[in-house]
XYZ file of C-alpha atoms in Angstrom:
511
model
C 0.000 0.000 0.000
C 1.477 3.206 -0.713
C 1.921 6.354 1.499
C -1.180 8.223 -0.721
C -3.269 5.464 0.121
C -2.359 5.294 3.767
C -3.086 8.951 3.665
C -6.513 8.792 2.705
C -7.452 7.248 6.694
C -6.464 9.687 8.587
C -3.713 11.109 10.907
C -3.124 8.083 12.438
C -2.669 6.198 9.469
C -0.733 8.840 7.819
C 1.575 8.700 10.229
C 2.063 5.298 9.725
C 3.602 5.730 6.085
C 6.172 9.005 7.074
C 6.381 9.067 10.857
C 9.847 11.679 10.498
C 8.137 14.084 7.837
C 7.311 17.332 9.764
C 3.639 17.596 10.045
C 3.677 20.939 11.777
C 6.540 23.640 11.204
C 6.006 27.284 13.509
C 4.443 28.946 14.976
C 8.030 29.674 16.768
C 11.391 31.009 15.057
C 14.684 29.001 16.219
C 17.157 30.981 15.316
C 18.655 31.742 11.785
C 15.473 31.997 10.935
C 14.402 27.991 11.750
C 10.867 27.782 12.297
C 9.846 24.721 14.880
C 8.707 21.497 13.775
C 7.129 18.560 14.868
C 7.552 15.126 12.767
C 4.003 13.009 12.413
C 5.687 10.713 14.865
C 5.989 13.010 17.458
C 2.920 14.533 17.054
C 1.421 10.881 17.046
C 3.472 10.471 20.540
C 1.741 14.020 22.060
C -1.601 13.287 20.985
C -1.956 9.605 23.019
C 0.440 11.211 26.086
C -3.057 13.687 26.370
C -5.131 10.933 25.352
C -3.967 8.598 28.222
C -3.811 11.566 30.594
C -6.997 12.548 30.382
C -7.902 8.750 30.637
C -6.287 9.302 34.114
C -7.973 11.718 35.392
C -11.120 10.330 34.763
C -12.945 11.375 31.736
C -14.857 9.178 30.134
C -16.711 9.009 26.740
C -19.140 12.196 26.130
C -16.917 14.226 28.447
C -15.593 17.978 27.689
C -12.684 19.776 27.212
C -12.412 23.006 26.737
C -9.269 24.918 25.360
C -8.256 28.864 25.046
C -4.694 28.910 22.805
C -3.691 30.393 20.365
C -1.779 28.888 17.059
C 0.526 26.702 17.765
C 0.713 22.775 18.438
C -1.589 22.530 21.254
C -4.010 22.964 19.323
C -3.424 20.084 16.710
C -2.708 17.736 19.998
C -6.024 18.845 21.571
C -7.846 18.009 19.208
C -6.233 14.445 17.864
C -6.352 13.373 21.586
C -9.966 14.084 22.112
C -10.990 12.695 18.982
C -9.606 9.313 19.887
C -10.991 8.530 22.673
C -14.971 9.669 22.031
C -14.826 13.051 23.713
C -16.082 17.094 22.679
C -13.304 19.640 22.626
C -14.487 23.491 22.578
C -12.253 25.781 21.343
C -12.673 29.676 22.974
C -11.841 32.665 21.129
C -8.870 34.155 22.527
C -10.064 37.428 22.446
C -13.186 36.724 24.656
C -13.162 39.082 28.181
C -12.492 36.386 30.818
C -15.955 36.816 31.510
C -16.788 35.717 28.233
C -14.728 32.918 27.944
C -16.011 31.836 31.526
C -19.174 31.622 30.637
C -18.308 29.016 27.764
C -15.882 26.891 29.823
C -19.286 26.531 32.306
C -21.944 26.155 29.706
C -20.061 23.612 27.930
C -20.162 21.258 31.281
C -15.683 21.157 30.595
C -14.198 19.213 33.403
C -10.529 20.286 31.548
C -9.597 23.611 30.582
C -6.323 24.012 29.094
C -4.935 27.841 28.395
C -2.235 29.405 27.522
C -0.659 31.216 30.670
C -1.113 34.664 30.354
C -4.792 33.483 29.464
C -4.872 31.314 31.889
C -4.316 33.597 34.640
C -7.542 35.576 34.482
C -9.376 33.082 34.258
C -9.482 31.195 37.834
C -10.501 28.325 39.212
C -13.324 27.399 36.308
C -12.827 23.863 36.697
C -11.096 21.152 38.513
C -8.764 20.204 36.391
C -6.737 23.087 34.759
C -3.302 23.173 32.743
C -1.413 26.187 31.834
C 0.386 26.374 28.117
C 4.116 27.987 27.717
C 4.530 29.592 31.235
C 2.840 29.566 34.557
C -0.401 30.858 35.559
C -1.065 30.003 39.983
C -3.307 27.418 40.967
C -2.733 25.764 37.064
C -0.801 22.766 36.579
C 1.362 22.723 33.215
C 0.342 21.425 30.107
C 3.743 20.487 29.208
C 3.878 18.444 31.664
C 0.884 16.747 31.593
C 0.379 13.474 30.323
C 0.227 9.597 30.370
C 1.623 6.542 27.928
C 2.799 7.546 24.317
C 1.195 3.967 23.496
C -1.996 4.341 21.542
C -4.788 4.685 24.319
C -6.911 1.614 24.497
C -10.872 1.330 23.166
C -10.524 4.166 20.754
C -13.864 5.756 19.834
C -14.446 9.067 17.789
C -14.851 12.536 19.736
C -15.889 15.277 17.784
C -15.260 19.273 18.006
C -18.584 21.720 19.508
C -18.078 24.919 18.383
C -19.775 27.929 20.272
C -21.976 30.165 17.914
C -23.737 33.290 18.821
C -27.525 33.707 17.965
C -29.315 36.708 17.406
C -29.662 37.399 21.248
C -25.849 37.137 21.253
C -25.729 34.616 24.154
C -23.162 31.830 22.585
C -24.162 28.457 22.090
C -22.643 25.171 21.769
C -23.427 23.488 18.231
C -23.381 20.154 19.836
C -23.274 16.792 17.426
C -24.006 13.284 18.037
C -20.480 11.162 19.094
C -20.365 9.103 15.710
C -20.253 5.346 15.949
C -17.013 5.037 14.068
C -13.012 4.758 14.109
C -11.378 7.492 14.551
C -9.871 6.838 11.272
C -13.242 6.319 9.134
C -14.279 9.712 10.542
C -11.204 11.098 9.582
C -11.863 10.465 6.179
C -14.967 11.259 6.073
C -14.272 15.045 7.322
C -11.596 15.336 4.377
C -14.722 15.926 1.517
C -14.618 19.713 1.278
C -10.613 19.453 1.079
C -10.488 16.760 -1.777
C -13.937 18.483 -3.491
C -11.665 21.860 -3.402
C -8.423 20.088 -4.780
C -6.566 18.638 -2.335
C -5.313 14.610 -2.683
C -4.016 12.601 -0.177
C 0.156 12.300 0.057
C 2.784 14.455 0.010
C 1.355 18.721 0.404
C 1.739 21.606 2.395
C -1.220 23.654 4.207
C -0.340 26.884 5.641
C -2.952 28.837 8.437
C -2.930 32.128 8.711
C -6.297 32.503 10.808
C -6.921 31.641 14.903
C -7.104 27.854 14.753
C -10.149 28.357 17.475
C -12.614 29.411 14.290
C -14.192 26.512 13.261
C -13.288 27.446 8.979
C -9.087 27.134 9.593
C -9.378 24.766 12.526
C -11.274 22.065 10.939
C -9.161 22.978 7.064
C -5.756 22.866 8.730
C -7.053 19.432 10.282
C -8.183 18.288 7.103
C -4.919 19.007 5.457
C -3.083 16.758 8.282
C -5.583 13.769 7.955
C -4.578 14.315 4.171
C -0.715 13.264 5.212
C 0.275 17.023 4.520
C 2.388 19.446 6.125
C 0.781 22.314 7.997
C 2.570 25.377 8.226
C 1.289 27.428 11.662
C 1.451 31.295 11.294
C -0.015 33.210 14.963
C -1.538 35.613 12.860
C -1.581 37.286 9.315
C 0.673 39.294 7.348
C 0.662 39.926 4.039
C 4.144 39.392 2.807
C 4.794 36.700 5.844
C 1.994 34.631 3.906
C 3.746 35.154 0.440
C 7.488 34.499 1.714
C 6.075 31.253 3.052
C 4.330 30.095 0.529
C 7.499 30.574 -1.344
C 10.107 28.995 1.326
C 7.375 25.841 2.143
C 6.181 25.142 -0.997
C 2.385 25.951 -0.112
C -0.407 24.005 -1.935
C -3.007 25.300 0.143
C -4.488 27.553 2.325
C -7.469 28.989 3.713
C -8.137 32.560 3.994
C -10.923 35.094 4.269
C -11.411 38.430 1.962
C -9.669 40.435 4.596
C -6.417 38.518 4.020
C -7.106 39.174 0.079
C -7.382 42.926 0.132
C -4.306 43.183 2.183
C -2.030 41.428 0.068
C -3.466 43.196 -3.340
C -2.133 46.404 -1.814
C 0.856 45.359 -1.573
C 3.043 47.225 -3.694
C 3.571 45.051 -6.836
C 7.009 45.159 -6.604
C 6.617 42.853 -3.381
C 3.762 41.038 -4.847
C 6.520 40.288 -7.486
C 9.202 39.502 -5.704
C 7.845 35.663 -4.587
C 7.149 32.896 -6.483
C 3.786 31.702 -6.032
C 3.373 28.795 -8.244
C 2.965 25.619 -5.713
C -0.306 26.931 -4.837
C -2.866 24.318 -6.155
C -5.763 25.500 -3.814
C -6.643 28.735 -2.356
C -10.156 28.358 -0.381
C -11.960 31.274 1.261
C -15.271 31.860 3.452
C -16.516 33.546 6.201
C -17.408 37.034 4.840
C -18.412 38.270 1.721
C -16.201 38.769 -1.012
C -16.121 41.785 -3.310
C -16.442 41.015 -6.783
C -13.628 42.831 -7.618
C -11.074 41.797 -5.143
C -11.499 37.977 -6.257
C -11.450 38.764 -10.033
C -8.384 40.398 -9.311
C -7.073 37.707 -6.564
C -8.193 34.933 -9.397
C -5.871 37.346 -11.885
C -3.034 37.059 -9.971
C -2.941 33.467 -8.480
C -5.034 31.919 -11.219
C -8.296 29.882 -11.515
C -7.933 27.758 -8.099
C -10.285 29.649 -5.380
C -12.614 28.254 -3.961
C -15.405 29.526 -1.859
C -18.496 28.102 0.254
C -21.003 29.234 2.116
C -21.243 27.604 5.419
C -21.520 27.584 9.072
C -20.701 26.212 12.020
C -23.752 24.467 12.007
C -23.210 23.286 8.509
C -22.508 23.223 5.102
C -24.432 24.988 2.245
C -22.769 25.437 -1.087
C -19.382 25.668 -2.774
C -17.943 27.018 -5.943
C -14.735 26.705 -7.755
C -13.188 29.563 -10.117
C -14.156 28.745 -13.507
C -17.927 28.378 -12.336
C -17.759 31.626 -10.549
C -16.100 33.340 -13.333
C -19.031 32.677 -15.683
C -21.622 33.488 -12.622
C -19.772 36.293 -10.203
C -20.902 36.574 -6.875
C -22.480 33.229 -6.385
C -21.685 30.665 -3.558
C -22.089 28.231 -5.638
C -24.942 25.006 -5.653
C -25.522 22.680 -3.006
C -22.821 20.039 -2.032
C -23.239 16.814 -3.558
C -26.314 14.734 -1.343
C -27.304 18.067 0.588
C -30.280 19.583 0.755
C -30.649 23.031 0.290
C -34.438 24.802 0.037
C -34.994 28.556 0.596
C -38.353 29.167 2.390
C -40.735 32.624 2.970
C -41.928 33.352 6.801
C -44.865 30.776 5.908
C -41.951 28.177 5.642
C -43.061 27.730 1.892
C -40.386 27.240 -1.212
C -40.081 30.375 -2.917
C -40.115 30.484 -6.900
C -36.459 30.507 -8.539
C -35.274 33.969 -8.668
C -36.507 35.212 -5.240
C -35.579 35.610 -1.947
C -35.967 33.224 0.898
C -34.344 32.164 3.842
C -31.806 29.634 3.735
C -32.422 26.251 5.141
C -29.850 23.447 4.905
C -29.124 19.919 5.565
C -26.366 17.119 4.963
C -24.191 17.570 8.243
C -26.004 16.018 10.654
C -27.916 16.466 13.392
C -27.150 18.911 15.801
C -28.409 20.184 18.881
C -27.798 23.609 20.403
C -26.452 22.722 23.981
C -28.442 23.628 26.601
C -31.184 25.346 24.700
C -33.755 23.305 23.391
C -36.008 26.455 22.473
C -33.367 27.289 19.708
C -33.111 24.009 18.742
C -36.600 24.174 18.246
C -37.128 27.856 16.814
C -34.101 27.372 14.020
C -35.622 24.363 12.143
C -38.405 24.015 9.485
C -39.542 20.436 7.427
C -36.501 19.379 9.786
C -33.786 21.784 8.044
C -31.605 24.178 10.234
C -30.584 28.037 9.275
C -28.977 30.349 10.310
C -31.147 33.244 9.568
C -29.207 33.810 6.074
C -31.037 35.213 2.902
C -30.500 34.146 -0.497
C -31.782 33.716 -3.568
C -31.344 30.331 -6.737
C -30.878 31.240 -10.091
C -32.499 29.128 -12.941
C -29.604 26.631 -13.094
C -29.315 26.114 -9.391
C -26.106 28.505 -7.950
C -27.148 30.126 -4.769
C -26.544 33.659 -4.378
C -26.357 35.199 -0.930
C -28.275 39.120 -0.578
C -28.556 39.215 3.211
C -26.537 37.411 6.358
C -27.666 37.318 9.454
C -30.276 40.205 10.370
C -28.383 41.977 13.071
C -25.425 39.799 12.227
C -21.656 41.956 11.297
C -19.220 40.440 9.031
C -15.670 42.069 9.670
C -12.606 40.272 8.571
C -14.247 36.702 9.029
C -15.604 37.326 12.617
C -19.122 36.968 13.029
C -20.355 40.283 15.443
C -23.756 40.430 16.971
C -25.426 43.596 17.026
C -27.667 42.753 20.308
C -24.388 41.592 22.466
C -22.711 45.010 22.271
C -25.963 46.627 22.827
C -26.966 45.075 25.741
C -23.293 45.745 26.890
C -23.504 49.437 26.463
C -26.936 50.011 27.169
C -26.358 49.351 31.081
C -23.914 52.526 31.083
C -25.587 55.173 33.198
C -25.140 57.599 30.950
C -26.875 54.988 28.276
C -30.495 55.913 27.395
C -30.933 53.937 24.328
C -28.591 52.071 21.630
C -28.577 50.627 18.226
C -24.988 48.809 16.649
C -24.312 47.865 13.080
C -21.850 47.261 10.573
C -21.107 49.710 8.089
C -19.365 48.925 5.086
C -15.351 49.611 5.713
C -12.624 49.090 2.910
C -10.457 46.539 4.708
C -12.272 44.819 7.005
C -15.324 44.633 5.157
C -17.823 45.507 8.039
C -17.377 47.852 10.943
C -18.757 48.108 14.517
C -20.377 51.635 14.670
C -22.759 52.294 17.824
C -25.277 54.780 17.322
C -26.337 55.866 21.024
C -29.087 58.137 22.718
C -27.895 59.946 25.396
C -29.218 60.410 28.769
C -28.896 63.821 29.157
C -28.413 65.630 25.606
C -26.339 68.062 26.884
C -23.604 65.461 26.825
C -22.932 64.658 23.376
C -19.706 65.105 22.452
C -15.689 63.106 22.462
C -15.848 62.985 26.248
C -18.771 60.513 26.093
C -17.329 58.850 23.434
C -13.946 58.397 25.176
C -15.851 57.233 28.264
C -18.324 54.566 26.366
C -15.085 53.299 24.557
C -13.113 52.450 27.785
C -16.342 50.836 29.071
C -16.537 48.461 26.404
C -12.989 47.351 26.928
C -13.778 46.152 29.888
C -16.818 44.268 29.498
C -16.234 43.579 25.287
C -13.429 41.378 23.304
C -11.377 43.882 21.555
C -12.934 43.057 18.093
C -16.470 43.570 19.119
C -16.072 46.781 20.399
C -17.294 49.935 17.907
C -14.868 51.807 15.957
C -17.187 54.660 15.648
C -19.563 56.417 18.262
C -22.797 58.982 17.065
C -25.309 60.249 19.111
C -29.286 60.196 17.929
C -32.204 61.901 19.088
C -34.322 58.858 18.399
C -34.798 55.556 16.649
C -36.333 54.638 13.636
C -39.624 52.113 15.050
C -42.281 50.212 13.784
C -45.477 51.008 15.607
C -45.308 48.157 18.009
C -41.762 50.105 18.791
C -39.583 47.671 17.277
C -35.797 48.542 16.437
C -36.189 49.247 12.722
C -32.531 48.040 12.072
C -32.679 48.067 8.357
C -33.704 51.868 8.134
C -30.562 52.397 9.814
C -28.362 49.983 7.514
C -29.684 51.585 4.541
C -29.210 55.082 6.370
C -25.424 54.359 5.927
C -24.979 52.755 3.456
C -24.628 48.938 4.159
């Protein structure tokens, strides 16, 4: 059998065929420019040492373990260990206010947290069982040092990854998934579909992330990749010409990026654009926010005809397109993966005619429960499909094309924003009578936070109050979902049962 072949089930059997090929290189420079690596072998040898651990302190099949860290190999060891041995990891935005991130780590039932150490110490004592990455954080045990037999662990069953998604009341909430009956290597290869349907084969390749492994897009790509037998290359966070250098110096076939990451390295001076060779790259895939028609043209000029994009969320898949299809059809997301189901529905839950536009309900996944709130569970679903609130529209031969996310949802560089969170954040400031937030359209990042607020006391209006509301939302407010822009209303556009007429706004500037 030959090492493509061995690739196709899994890690684990991957590693079987090249145990000393690197399967992770950075995030961390060595010296002379040497970025770390870890061989498939040792990686192999990490995964059961936290597989076996865990065993040992008691956790069982169905258990949870939650995890706040950033890009580096914790994060690939996390989440081979726990999908081993039958048990739900949740990964936490690193960004979240400890209070944020607490309220995951106790809504997800974890009985292991495992943080990085400067995270780790403003957290406290969440859980019982609490390991610190890189450093020290008191009352944390370390992660390095935590561990059991590098054997493989014994009964191996399938654990599976439950993201936290906000809804429209911006309380997050676990997308939580049946454990499936099967090997840890027949789920494996069943996860790799999007990856092969977007041009990736199983062997010899190189992956490179440039987004927060804790989003479920990169995470589950860069995982994907590795089950594939390829290399992953681990940036901590994006930079234009970093990207392009590496791409050069690795070799990249693939990557996975959002529009943000586009427009940044278009204005790069061409001279730099230039200056690196970019022809390994077999697969370029993007999601998570819109994409101008413009930037991809020109992104598809540059690199050539292999992007990708797909609509998509963490509760499931909708629709992909490749470049040649979305050349002849711009701005589509494509049709329906192969054996989904895909029906767009008015607010009597009936199909709407070709050409107009319905919400988007979706199905192929699997089932999925929202943890710990039946109600949405309930109130998402219709002829047994889930949505996410999106808005779309079919054309006559079947590409989707998407005219409205989320109602109150924001879309800036790939992070999902909700409106209602940030409201209900601000509108306990004193000074606070009433708020509205949205995203307006902005150049780079493709949405904006701006908070439109009514004052208290009018006489107030002004920087000061600005100043003031901004240093209360950092605070109480991850630093990305706090508003770039502050302007004070009168009043409210309102429907005459006094609802928020949110749209009136949007339109007022210019969304």
């Amino acid at each position: 059998m030959t090492s493509t072949e061995v690739a196709a089930d899994g890690f684990f059997t991957a590693v079987l065929a090249h145990p000393d090929r690197p399967a992770l290189i950075g995030p961390g420079e060595l010296g002379f420019g040497e970025r770390r690596r870890v061989t498939f072998g040792e990686l192999r040898a990490r995964a059961n040492q936290v597989s076996n651990g865990l065993r040992d302190l008691g956790l069982v099949r169905g258990d949870v373990v939650a995890a706040m860290v950033r890009n580096d190999s914790t994060y690939f060891e996390l989440v081979l260990a726990t999908g081993q041995i039958g048990l739900y990891l949740v990964p936490i935005n690193t960004h979240l206010a400890p209070a944020e991130a607490a309220y995951i780590v106790r809504d997800s039932d974890a009985k292991v947290l495992v943080a990085h150490a400067d995270l780790a110490a403003e957290l406290g004592p969440l859980v019982q069982h609490r390991f610190a990455v890189a450093g020290e954080a008191p009352g944390w045990s370390s992660y390095e040092g935590f561990g059991g037999s590098a054997e493989d662990p014994a009964d191996r069953s399938s654990g599976v990854i439950m993201g936290y998604t906000s809804g429209t009341t911006g309380r997050p909430r676990g997308v939580k998934r049946p454990l499936p009956d099967l090997t840890p290597e027949r789920l494996a290869a069943m996860t790799t579909g999007l990856s092969r349907m977007s041009g990736l084969v199983s062997g010899e390749g190189t992956h490179l992330v440039t987004s927060p492994l804790y989003h479920a897009a990169p995470g589950s790509y860069a995982m994907s990749a590795l089950h594939l037998g390829h290399t992953v290359v681990v940036h901590e966070r994006f930079d234009a010409e970093a990207t392009l250098r590496d791409i050069e110096r690795y070799r990249v076939t693939s990557s996975h990026m959002v529009p943000t990451h586009f427009h940044r390295m278009l204005r790069l001076p061409a001279a730099v654009r230039e200056r690196y060779d970019l022809s390994s790259l077999r697969t370029l895939v993007h999601a998570g926010a819109p994409c101008p028609v413009e930037v991809k043209r020109q992104m598809i000029e540059w690199v050539g005809p292999i992007l990708w994009e797909y609509l998509g969320a963490t509760e499931g898949m909708v629709s992909t397109v490749g470049s040649p299809e979305w050349l002849a059809r711009p701005g589509t997301v494509g049709r329906p993966f192969p054996g989904f189901v895909v029906k767009l529905l008015d607010d009597t839950g009936a199909e709407v005619p070709v050409g107009e536009a319905g919400t988007i309900y979706f199905g192929g996944s699997g089932t999925f429960e929202y943890h710990n709130d039946p109600d949405k569970t309930r109130a998402g679903r219709a002829h047994g499909l889930p949505t996410v609130g999106d808005i779309g529209r079919f054309d006559e031969d079947g590409y989707l094309y998407l005219l409205d996310r989320r109602t109150d949802l924001i879309l800036s560089g790939g992070v999902n924003i909700y409106s209602a969170e940030i409201e209900q954040h601000l509108i306990t400031h004193p000074s606070v009578s009433d708020v509205a937030v949205i995203g307006v359209p902005d150049p780079e990042w493709g949405q904006s936070v701006l908070a439109m607020v009514q004052p208290a006391d009018p006489a107030m209006v002004g920087e000061d109050l600005a100043d003031e509301l901004a240093a209360y939302c950092k605070d109480g407010l991850a630093s990305y979902k706090r508003p770039r822009r502050y302007e004070f209303r009168s009043d409210f556009p309102r429907s005459a049962a006094g609802k928020l007429l949110r749209r009136e706004l949007r339109d007022e500037y210019g969304r």
